[in-house]
């Protein structure tokens, strides 16, 4: 019914993946790319969570793992999420509202609730406190939480697989902006990053 698939790349993430999945809405598809080929984990997750498919892969890296999930998904929007992130109760509701109100965007993300570790760069001039509905245009969004509009990447090239980790999200943001795609942060939609 909905136009969003979650894509989560895991690597020895057993400790955190359950918290993450418990925070996601049950009626959305979830594709987990398991980079440490843990077939026990695959069995557990697929048995315990609805609409969850685990793809075992042999440590192909973040970028390639995310690409695999994005291309396998058949929704227009894909939420690339790290396994150590949890969503708040109304996160997905506010994401859906924003998606339906926005004309077009390339990459969107809720705001990370830890102000010491913002999950975006650029436009910090804009004050958030005044307006709970505020959406800002930013320069770059962190790879641990990215809602990607696949229509903005018509060549089906998402993350550059030359980057095994860390820089692939910076590159994706740059390419999105070159094509005129907007990078947006929704301030009334929050996520919690367990890693920070």
XYZ file of N, CA and C in Angstrom:
588
model
N 0.840 -1.209 0.000
C 0.000 0.000 0.000
C 0.866 1.248 0.000
N 2.062 1.144 0.609
C 2.865 2.362 0.683
C 4.022 2.312 -0.300
N 4.591 3.470 -0.536
C 5.568 3.600 -1.615
C 6.991 3.695 -1.084
N 7.256 3.026 0.049
C 8.558 3.150 0.695
C 9.032 1.776 1.157
N 10.301 1.458 0.868
C 10.918 0.221 1.349
C 12.110 0.602 2.220
N 12.282 -0.101 3.330
C 13.468 0.101 4.167
C 14.588 -0.795 3.669
N 15.797 -0.241 3.540
C 16.969 -1.028 3.167
C 18.010 -0.854 4.263
N 18.390 -1.972 4.881
C 19.334 -1.912 6.011
C 20.483 -2.870 5.723
N 21.698 -2.329 5.705
C 22.879 -3.180 5.521
C 23.401 -3.535 6.908
N 23.515 -4.836 7.192
C 23.995 -5.257 8.503
C 25.330 -5.978 8.368
N 26.159 -5.831 9.386
C 27.419 -6.571 9.448
C 27.716 -6.809 10.923
N 27.537 -8.037 11.357
C 27.689 -8.358 12.786
C 26.875 -7.371 13.628
N 25.633 -7.174 13.249
C 24.787 -6.138 13.867
C 23.707 -6.737 14.760
N 23.902 -7.988 15.144
C 22.870 -8.680 15.919
C 22.436 -7.884 17.158
N 23.390 -7.210 17.816
C 23.074 -6.474 19.048
C 22.057 -5.360 18.817
N 22.116 -4.718 17.658
C 21.294 -3.514 17.464
C 20.117 -3.706 16.515
N 20.168 -4.691 15.651
C 19.161 -4.796 14.584
C 17.743 -4.988 15.131
N 17.617 -5.668 16.277
C 16.271 -5.883 16.818
C 15.621 -4.574 17.262
N 16.412 -3.711 17.934
C 15.875 -2.397 18.324
C 15.419 -1.614 17.110
N 16.224 -1.679 16.070
C 15.898 -0.957 14.841
C 14.590 -1.484 14.251
N 14.524 -2.796 14.040
C 13.330 -3.377 13.409
C 12.074 -3.180 14.255
N 12.228 -3.234 15.575
C 11.059 -3.027 16.445
C 10.495 -1.622 16.302
N 11.317 -0.692 15.835
C 10.852 0.695 15.730
C 10.227 0.990 14.365
N 10.300 0.020 13.444
C 9.793 0.271 12.086
C 8.339 -0.180 11.971
N 7.558 0.506 11.126
C 6.157 0.108 10.951
C 6.062 -1.294 10.339
N 5.137 -2.093 10.877
C 5.048 -3.507 10.472
C 4.636 -3.704 9.019
N 3.860 -2.747 8.486
C 3.282 -2.971 7.156
C 4.156 -2.453 6.013
N 5.406 -2.141 6.301
C 6.328 -1.696 5.253
C 7.309 -2.809 4.931
N 7.717 -2.880 3.673
C 8.715 -3.884 3.303
C 10.089 -3.503 3.830
N 10.808 -4.506 4.302
C 12.167 -4.287 4.781
C 13.095 -5.252 4.070
N 14.148 -4.722 3.493
C 15.166 -5.546 2.844
C 16.447 -5.393 3.643
N 16.932 -6.498 4.170
C 18.155 -6.436 4.961
C 19.255 -7.143 4.179
N 20.339 -6.410 3.938
C 21.473 -7.005 3.247
C 22.473 -7.388 4.342
N 22.598 -8.683 4.582
C 23.406 -9.183 5.696
C 24.810 -9.459 5.174
N 25.729 -8.546 5.470
C 27.074 -8.606 4.888
C 28.011 -9.619 5.561
N 27.597 -10.190 6.701
C 28.472 -11.206 7.289
C 27.923 -12.610 7.058
N 26.969 -12.721 6.111
C 26.419 -14.019 5.705
C 25.933 -14.886 6.869
N 25.299 -14.264 7.854
C 24.811 -14.982 9.031
C 23.437 -15.593 8.739
N 23.442 -16.876 8.371
C 22.180 -17.488 7.949
C 21.234 -17.728 9.126
N 21.783 -17.839 10.322
C 20.934 -17.958 11.517
C 20.127 -16.676 11.717
N 20.813 -15.548 11.560
C 20.157 -14.253 11.718
C 19.058 -14.098 10.663
N 19.365 -14.516 9.456
C 18.366 -14.443 8.370
C 17.094 -15.177 8.775
N 17.276 -16.401 9.278
C 16.130 -17.222 9.665
C 15.336 -16.537 10.781
N 16.051 -16.056 11.791
C 15.402 -15.395 12.930
C 14.591 -14.183 12.496
N 15.223 -13.311 11.712
C 14.561 -12.063 11.342
C 13.358 -12.331 10.446
N 13.516 -13.236 9.502
C 12.395 -13.503 8.582
C 11.230 -14.173 9.306
N 11.541 -14.956 10.346
C 10.460 -15.587 11.118
C 9.761 -14.592 12.027
N 10.514 -13.655 12.590
C 9.958 -12.778 13.616
C 9.365 -11.467 13.103
N 9.699 -11.078 11.879
C 9.223 -9.785 11.384
C 8.490 -9.948 10.063
N 7.311 -9.324 9.992
C 6.536 -9.338 8.757
C 7.261 -8.585 7.656
N 6.985 -8.984 6.439
C 7.462 -8.243 5.254
C 8.955 -7.971 5.314
N 9.712 -8.932 5.824
C 11.147 -8.736 5.971
C 11.879 -9.801 5.170
N 12.755 -9.350 4.294
C 13.548 -10.282 3.494
C 15.016 -10.008 3.785
N 15.760 -11.072 4.099
C 17.182 -10.916 4.384
C 17.972 -11.537 3.240
N 18.847 -10.745 2.639
C 19.692 -11.214 1.545
C 21.092 -11.401 2.100
N 21.621 -12.613 2.004
C 22.973 -12.858 2.528
C 23.992 -12.461 1.475
N 24.990 -11.684 1.879
C 26.028 -11.317 0.913
C 27.369 -11.422 1.605
N 28.409 -11.402 0.809
C 29.727 -11.685 1.347
C 30.529 -10.404 1.505
N 30.197 -9.637 2.526
C 30.840 -8.363 2.822
C 31.225 -7.529 1.601
N 30.197 -7.081 0.903
C 30.433 -6.286 -0.310
C 30.552 -4.791 0.012
N 30.434 -4.418 1.297
C 30.562 -3.002 1.655
C 29.217 -2.309 1.751
N 29.233 -1.094 2.284
C 27.998 -0.337 2.504
C 27.343 0.076 1.196
N 28.140 0.726 0.347
C 27.584 1.259 -0.900
C 26.961 0.167 -1.742
N 27.709 -0.907 -1.963
C 27.219 -1.997 -2.808
C 26.034 -2.690 -2.153
N 26.085 -2.832 -0.823
C 24.969 -3.458 -0.109
C 23.699 -2.630 -0.255
N 23.832 -1.319 -0.068
C 22.673 -0.439 -0.232
C 22.138 -0.491 -1.661
N 23.038 -0.488 -2.636
C 22.605 -0.543 -4.039
C 21.798 -1.804 -4.316
N 22.285 -2.913 -3.772
C 21.591 -4.181 -3.962
C 20.153 -4.070 -3.457
N 20.003 -3.485 -2.269
C 18.670 -3.315 -1.700
C 17.809 -2.348 -2.492
N 18.400 -1.236 -2.894
C 17.636 -0.214 -3.617
C 17.107 -0.794 -4.930
N 17.977 -1.524 -5.629
C 17.578 -2.049 -6.933
C 16.564 -3.187 -6.780
N 16.672 -3.955 -5.701
C 15.699 -5.022 -5.429
C 14.324 -4.487 -5.028
N 14.306 -3.272 -4.473
C 13.037 -2.732 -3.971
C 12.172 -2.327 -5.158
N 10.845 -2.415 -4.988
C 10.020 -1.954 -6.112
C 9.116 -0.790 -5.735
N 9.623 0.062 -4.849
C 8.889 1.268 -4.489
C 9.674 2.479 -5.000
N 8.983 3.601 -5.109
C 9.661 4.808 -5.613
C 10.660 5.359 -4.595
N 10.341 5.187 -3.312
C 11.210 5.716 -2.264
C 11.841 4.570 -1.486
N 13.105 4.753 -1.145
C 13.812 3.746 -0.366
C 14.428 4.442 0.835
N 14.174 3.885 2.017
C 14.757 4.461 3.230
C 15.990 3.644 3.593
N 17.177 4.188 3.282
C 18.450 3.551 3.627
C 18.746 3.907 5.083
N 18.835 2.869 5.908
C 18.924 3.092 7.350
C 20.014 2.208 7.935
N 20.791 2.749 8.875
C 21.757 1.911 9.586
C 21.034 1.095 10.652
N 21.573 -0.087 10.976
C 20.909 -0.927 11.975
C 20.965 -0.354 13.394
N 21.804 0.671 13.619
C 21.867 1.247 14.969
C 21.058 2.537 15.095
N 20.031 2.657 14.248
C 19.147 3.816 14.306
C 17.743 3.326 14.649
N 17.034 4.055 15.497
C 15.636 3.715 15.760
C 14.744 4.906 15.405
N 13.537 4.584 14.958
C 12.556 5.611 14.617
C 11.681 5.879 15.833
N 11.195 7.111 15.952
C 10.242 7.450 17.009
C 8.835 7.046 16.542
N 7.863 7.169 17.462
C 6.505 6.724 17.126
C 5.899 7.380 15.900
N 6.116 8.696 15.752
C 5.442 9.387 14.653
C 6.376 9.686 13.485
N 7.580 9.112 13.512
C 8.565 9.438 12.475
C 8.009 9.173 11.081
N 7.476 7.967 10.885
C 7.079 7.565 9.531
C 5.850 8.338 9.071
N 4.975 8.661 10.016
C 3.788 9.464 9.720
C 4.208 10.815 9.157
N 5.157 11.455 9.842
C 5.619 12.775 9.410
C 6.418 12.709 8.113
N 7.125 11.597 7.908
C 7.838 11.418 6.638
C 6.829 11.356 5.505
N 5.790 10.540 5.679
C 4.785 10.393 4.626
C 4.075 11.697 4.320
N 3.781 12.474 5.376
C 3.150 13.776 5.165
C 4.054 14.666 4.333
N 5.329 14.687 4.692
C 6.275 15.533 3.966
C 6.420 15.089 2.522
N 6.509 13.772 2.305
C 6.651 13.270 0.934
C 5.457 13.702 0.092
N 4.255 13.608 0.676
C 3.081 13.944 -0.136
C 2.966 15.455 -0.374
N 3.537 16.263 0.502
C 3.457 17.719 0.331
C 4.560 18.274 -0.563
N 5.672 17.558 -0.653
C 6.808 18.099 -1.396
C 6.677 17.793 -2.876
N 7.036 18.767 -3.687
C 6.991 18.566 -5.127
C 8.001 17.511 -5.526
N 9.257 17.801 -5.246
C 10.278 16.821 -5.615
C 11.482 16.981 -4.712
N 12.147 15.898 -4.491
C 13.375 15.938 -3.719
C 14.199 14.743 -4.159
N 15.496 14.808 -3.914
C 16.355 13.672 -4.232
C 16.547 12.806 -2.993
N 16.910 13.459 -1.872
C 17.170 12.741 -0.635
C 16.550 13.522 0.514
N 15.938 12.771 1.433
C 15.209 13.378 2.539
C 15.604 12.616 3.791
N 15.587 13.276 4.946
C 15.798 12.519 6.185
C 15.113 13.209 7.344
N 14.650 12.407 8.308
C 14.244 12.990 9.582
C 15.480 13.568 10.259
N 15.271 14.309 11.312
C 16.352 14.929 12.062
C 16.813 13.974 13.160
N 18.114 13.859 13.321
C 18.642 13.057 14.421
C 18.430 13.823 15.723
N 17.955 13.134 16.767
C 17.539 13.859 17.970
C 18.695 14.281 18.879
N 19.918 13.960 18.484
C 21.048 14.401 19.296
C 21.687 15.625 18.650
N 21.455 16.817 19.235
C 21.942 18.053 18.600
C 23.464 18.111 18.492
N 24.152 17.298 19.295
C 25.613 17.291 19.210
C 26.109 16.559 17.973
N 25.252 15.688 17.431
C 25.640 14.934 16.229
C 24.597 15.144 15.146
N 24.550 16.338 14.554
C 23.544 16.549 13.509
C 23.791 15.594 12.347
N 22.723 15.166 11.694
C 22.902 14.220 10.596
C 22.859 14.911 9.232
N 23.233 16.180 9.228
C 23.320 16.891 7.955
C 24.381 17.965 8.079
N 24.801 18.509 6.927
C 25.716 19.636 6.926
C 25.155 20.753 6.056
N 25.465 21.970 6.437
C 25.017 23.122 5.646
C 23.725 23.694 6.190
N 23.506 24.981 5.927
C 22.271 25.669 6.329
C 21.965 25.608 7.810
N 23.009 25.619 8.624
C 22.746 25.570 10.058
C 22.249 26.931 10.562
N 22.276 27.922 9.653
C 21.804 29.268 9.991
C 20.313 29.228 10.318
N 19.609 28.362 9.609
C 18.160 28.303 9.759
C 17.796 27.829 11.165
N 16.941 28.558 11.852
C 16.582 28.105 13.188
C 15.437 27.117 13.089
N 15.531 26.111 13.900
C 14.575 25.017 13.843
C 13.506 25.209 14.911
N 13.905 25.797 16.042
C 13.031 25.829 17.224
C 11.690 26.510 16.955
N 11.694 27.543 16.107
C 10.472 28.321 15.902
C 9.346 27.509 15.287
N 9.703 26.650 14.379
C 8.642 26.062 13.567
C 8.763 24.549 13.571
N 7.773 23.903 14.160
C 7.856 22.447 14.298
C 7.744 21.751 12.941
N 7.198 22.459 11.949
C 7.007 21.810 10.645
C 8.163 22.078 9.692
N 9.162 22.800 10.194
C 10.204 23.292 9.320
C 10.936 22.201 8.530
N 11.145 22.486 7.268
C 11.922 21.586 6.412
C 13.068 22.412 5.859
N 14.314 21.962 6.014
C 15.396 22.760 5.431
C 16.092 22.042 4.312
N 16.508 22.887 3.376
C 17.388 22.487 2.304
C 18.788 22.408 2.854
N 19.486 21.289 2.722
C 20.832 21.188 3.277
C 21.826 20.795 2.191
N 23.105 20.863 2.557
C 24.157 20.566 1.580
C 24.438 19.069 1.481
N 24.274 18.392 2.616
C 24.678 16.995 2.652
C 23.928 16.286 3.768
N 23.556 15.041 3.529
C 22.828 14.252 4.528
C 23.644 13.008 4.844
N 23.695 12.662 6.123
C 24.469 11.498 6.529
C 23.874 10.199 6.015
N 24.764 9.270 5.679
C 24.338 8.014 5.071
C 23.586 7.080 6.002
N 23.597 7.343 7.320
C 22.915 6.384 8.198
C 21.401 6.529 8.182
N 20.909 7.594 7.574
C 19.466 7.774 7.428
C 19.217 8.603 6.180
N 18.777 7.942 5.115
C 18.570 8.633 3.841
C 17.353 8.059 3.143
N 16.380 8.910 2.865
C 15.251 8.463 2.060
C 15.528 8.924 0.639
N 15.682 7.961 -0.243
C 16.106 8.265 -1.610
C 14.910 8.166 -2.546
N 14.748 9.195 -3.356
C 13.720 9.190 -4.387
C 14.362 8.611 -5.646
N 14.017 7.380 -5.984
C 14.705 6.708 -7.084
C 14.521 7.422 -8.424
N 13.433 8.181 -8.553
C 13.191 8.888 -9.819
C 14.270 9.922 -10.121
N 14.964 10.401 -9.079
C 16.033 11.385 -9.301
C 17.317 10.745 -9.787
N 17.364 9.434 -9.783
C 18.575 8.742 -10.217
C 18.182 7.806 -11.358
N 17.763 8.418 -12.471
C 17.149 7.608 -13.519
C 18.121 6.623 -14.163
N 19.421 6.878 -13.977
C 20.404 5.949 -14.535
C 20.577 4.733 -13.630
N 19.784 4.675 -12.537
C 19.894 3.568 -11.587
C 21.280 3.429 -10.973
N 22.012 4.539 -10.939
C 23.300 4.517 -10.249
C 23.096 5.259 -8.933
N 23.254 4.556 -7.849
C 23.024 5.151 -6.541
C 24.370 5.378 -5.858
N 24.772 4.477 -4.978
C 26.051 4.661 -4.295
C 27.199 4.198 -5.188
N 28.273 4.956 -5.177
C 29.450 4.580 -5.951
C 30.192 3.490 -5.191
N 30.277 2.314 -5.792
C 30.799 1.154 -5.069
C 32.315 1.162 -4.919
N 32.969 2.161 -5.506
C 34.417 2.282 -5.284
C 34.707 2.645 -3.829
N 33.732 3.311 -3.198
C 33.904 3.651 -1.792
C 33.378 2.490 -0.972
N 34.251 1.855 -0.191
C 33.768 0.722 0.601
C 32.915 1.208 1.761
N 33.289 2.353 2.342
C 32.572 2.901 3.489
C 32.862 4.388 3.611
N 31.966 5.079 4.264
C 32.125 6.495 4.666
C 31.926 7.553 3.597
N 32.606 7.484 2.447
C 32.473 8.617 1.524
C 31.373 8.444 0.492
N 30.802 7.245 0.431
C 29.827 7.021 -0.642
C 28.597 7.916 -0.504
N 28.224 8.276 0.738
C 27.046 9.137 0.895
C 27.322 10.578 0.473
N 28.553 11.050 0.704
C 28.946 12.400 0.287
C 28.854 12.502 -1.234
N 29.377 11.475 -1.899
C 29.359 11.419 -3.356
C 27.929 11.404 -3.894
N 27.068 10.598 -3.266
C 25.664 10.508 -3.699
C 24.987 11.869 -3.588
N 25.239 12.586 -2.492
C 24.644 13.910 -2.299
C 25.122 14.893 -3.363
N 26.418 14.842 -3.665
C 26.969 15.736 -4.684
C 26.320 15.492 -6.034
N 26.184 14.201 -6.398
C 25.593 13.893 -7.702
C 24.125 14.287 -7.756
N 23.422 14.117 -6.639
C 22.001 14.505 -6.597
C 21.873 16.010 -6.828
N 22.748 16.784 -6.185
C 22.673 18.245 -6.309
C 23.032 18.711 -7.714
N 24.002 18.021 -8.337
C 24.389 18.384 -9.705
C 23.211 18.298 -10.645
N 22.298 17.351 -10.360
C 21.123 17.197 -11.221
C 19.981 18.088 -10.775
N 20.249 18.973 -9.813
C 19.186 19.867 -9.342
C 18.283 19.241 -8.307
N 18.667 18.092 -7.763
C 17.840 17.445 -6.741
C 18.008 18.131 -5.398
N 16.919 18.206 -4.643
C 16.991 18.844 -3.324
C 17.323 17.812 -2.253
N 18.116 18.257 -1.261
C 18.398 17.434 -0.085
C 17.683 18.103 1.083
N 16.785 17.385 1.727
C 15.924 18.012 2.726
C 15.966 17.281 4.067
N 15.887 18.058 5.145
C 15.763 17.506 6.493
C 14.398 17.923 7.035
N 13.640 16.951 7.564
C 12.332 17.252 8.161
C 12.522 17.368 9.666
N 12.233 18.533 10.211
C 12.535 18.763 11.624
C 11.507 18.193 12.589
N 10.288 17.941 12.113
C 9.302 17.408 13.058
C 9.265 15.887 13.029
N 10.227 15.295 12.332
C 10.306 13.847 12.265
C 11.664 13.461 12.821
N 11.706 12.615 13.852
C 12.962 12.381 14.567
C 13.406 10.917 14.511
N 14.727 10.770 14.516
C 15.303 9.429 14.663
C 16.307 9.493 15.791
N 16.618 8.333 16.339
C 17.619 8.261 17.399
C 18.748 7.350 16.951
N 19.956 7.885 16.958
C 21.116 7.110 16.512
C 21.791 6.523 17.733
N 21.710 5.198 17.880
C 22.271 4.555 19.070
C 23.787 4.681 19.096
N 24.381 4.804 17.907
C 25.830 4.854 17.814
C 26.437 6.097 18.452
N 25.642 7.181 18.497
C 26.208 8.438 18.993
C 25.750 8.727 20.413
